[in-house]
Amino acid sequence: MTPADCYDPTGERFGIPTFPWRMAPDGYATRRQLRARGLRPGGQEVAAQVLRPRRRREPLAAYLYLVDRAQPVRPMTARKWGALALAMLARRTCPVCRRDAGYVIPRSLGMCAPCAYPPAQAVA
C-alpha cells in the first residue's frame, strides 16, 4: 500500500474519511492530541483516520475525532487524587521490609534494592 492508496476523503474505500499519515486536514485530532489541548472525544464516533503504510504488514491506523465536538476533560475529584496517591504509595512500598523506597519497586526484583542486595556481612 502506498501513501496515495491511503487517500480516501469521501470514505468510499474504507468506510470513513481516510488520509495519509501527517496529511489530515485541520479540525481533526487524535485522542492524544485532544488530551494535550485539555479535551476529550466526549462520546463522539471516530470521524476519520490516518493510515501509515508499512512494507510487509497492514498499515498503522490512527483514529481522528472532530475538535469542535470535543468536550473539556473532567477535573479529578479529591477522592480520585487520594486513590491515585494510595496506588502510587503501594507501588513504592517494599513487600519485604514494608518501607517506602522512594521509587517504584522494579517488578523484576519484587522488592527494594537493599532487600534484594543486602550488604555482605563481615566475617570475623
Tab-separated table of C-alpha atoms in Angstrom, residues 17-18 56 60 73 95 101 119:
chain	number	residue	atom	x	y	z
A	17	PRO	CA	-12.640	9.508	5.534
A	18	THR	CA	-9.029	8.340	5.314
A	56	ARG	CA	5.139	-6.288	4.784
A	60	LEU	CA	-0.914	1.559	11.013
A	73	VAL	CA	-11.528	16.944	30.290
A	95	PRO	CA	6.737	-6.027	50.430
A	101	ALA	CA	11.568	3.029	48.958
A	119	PRO	CA	25.306	-5.781	52.197
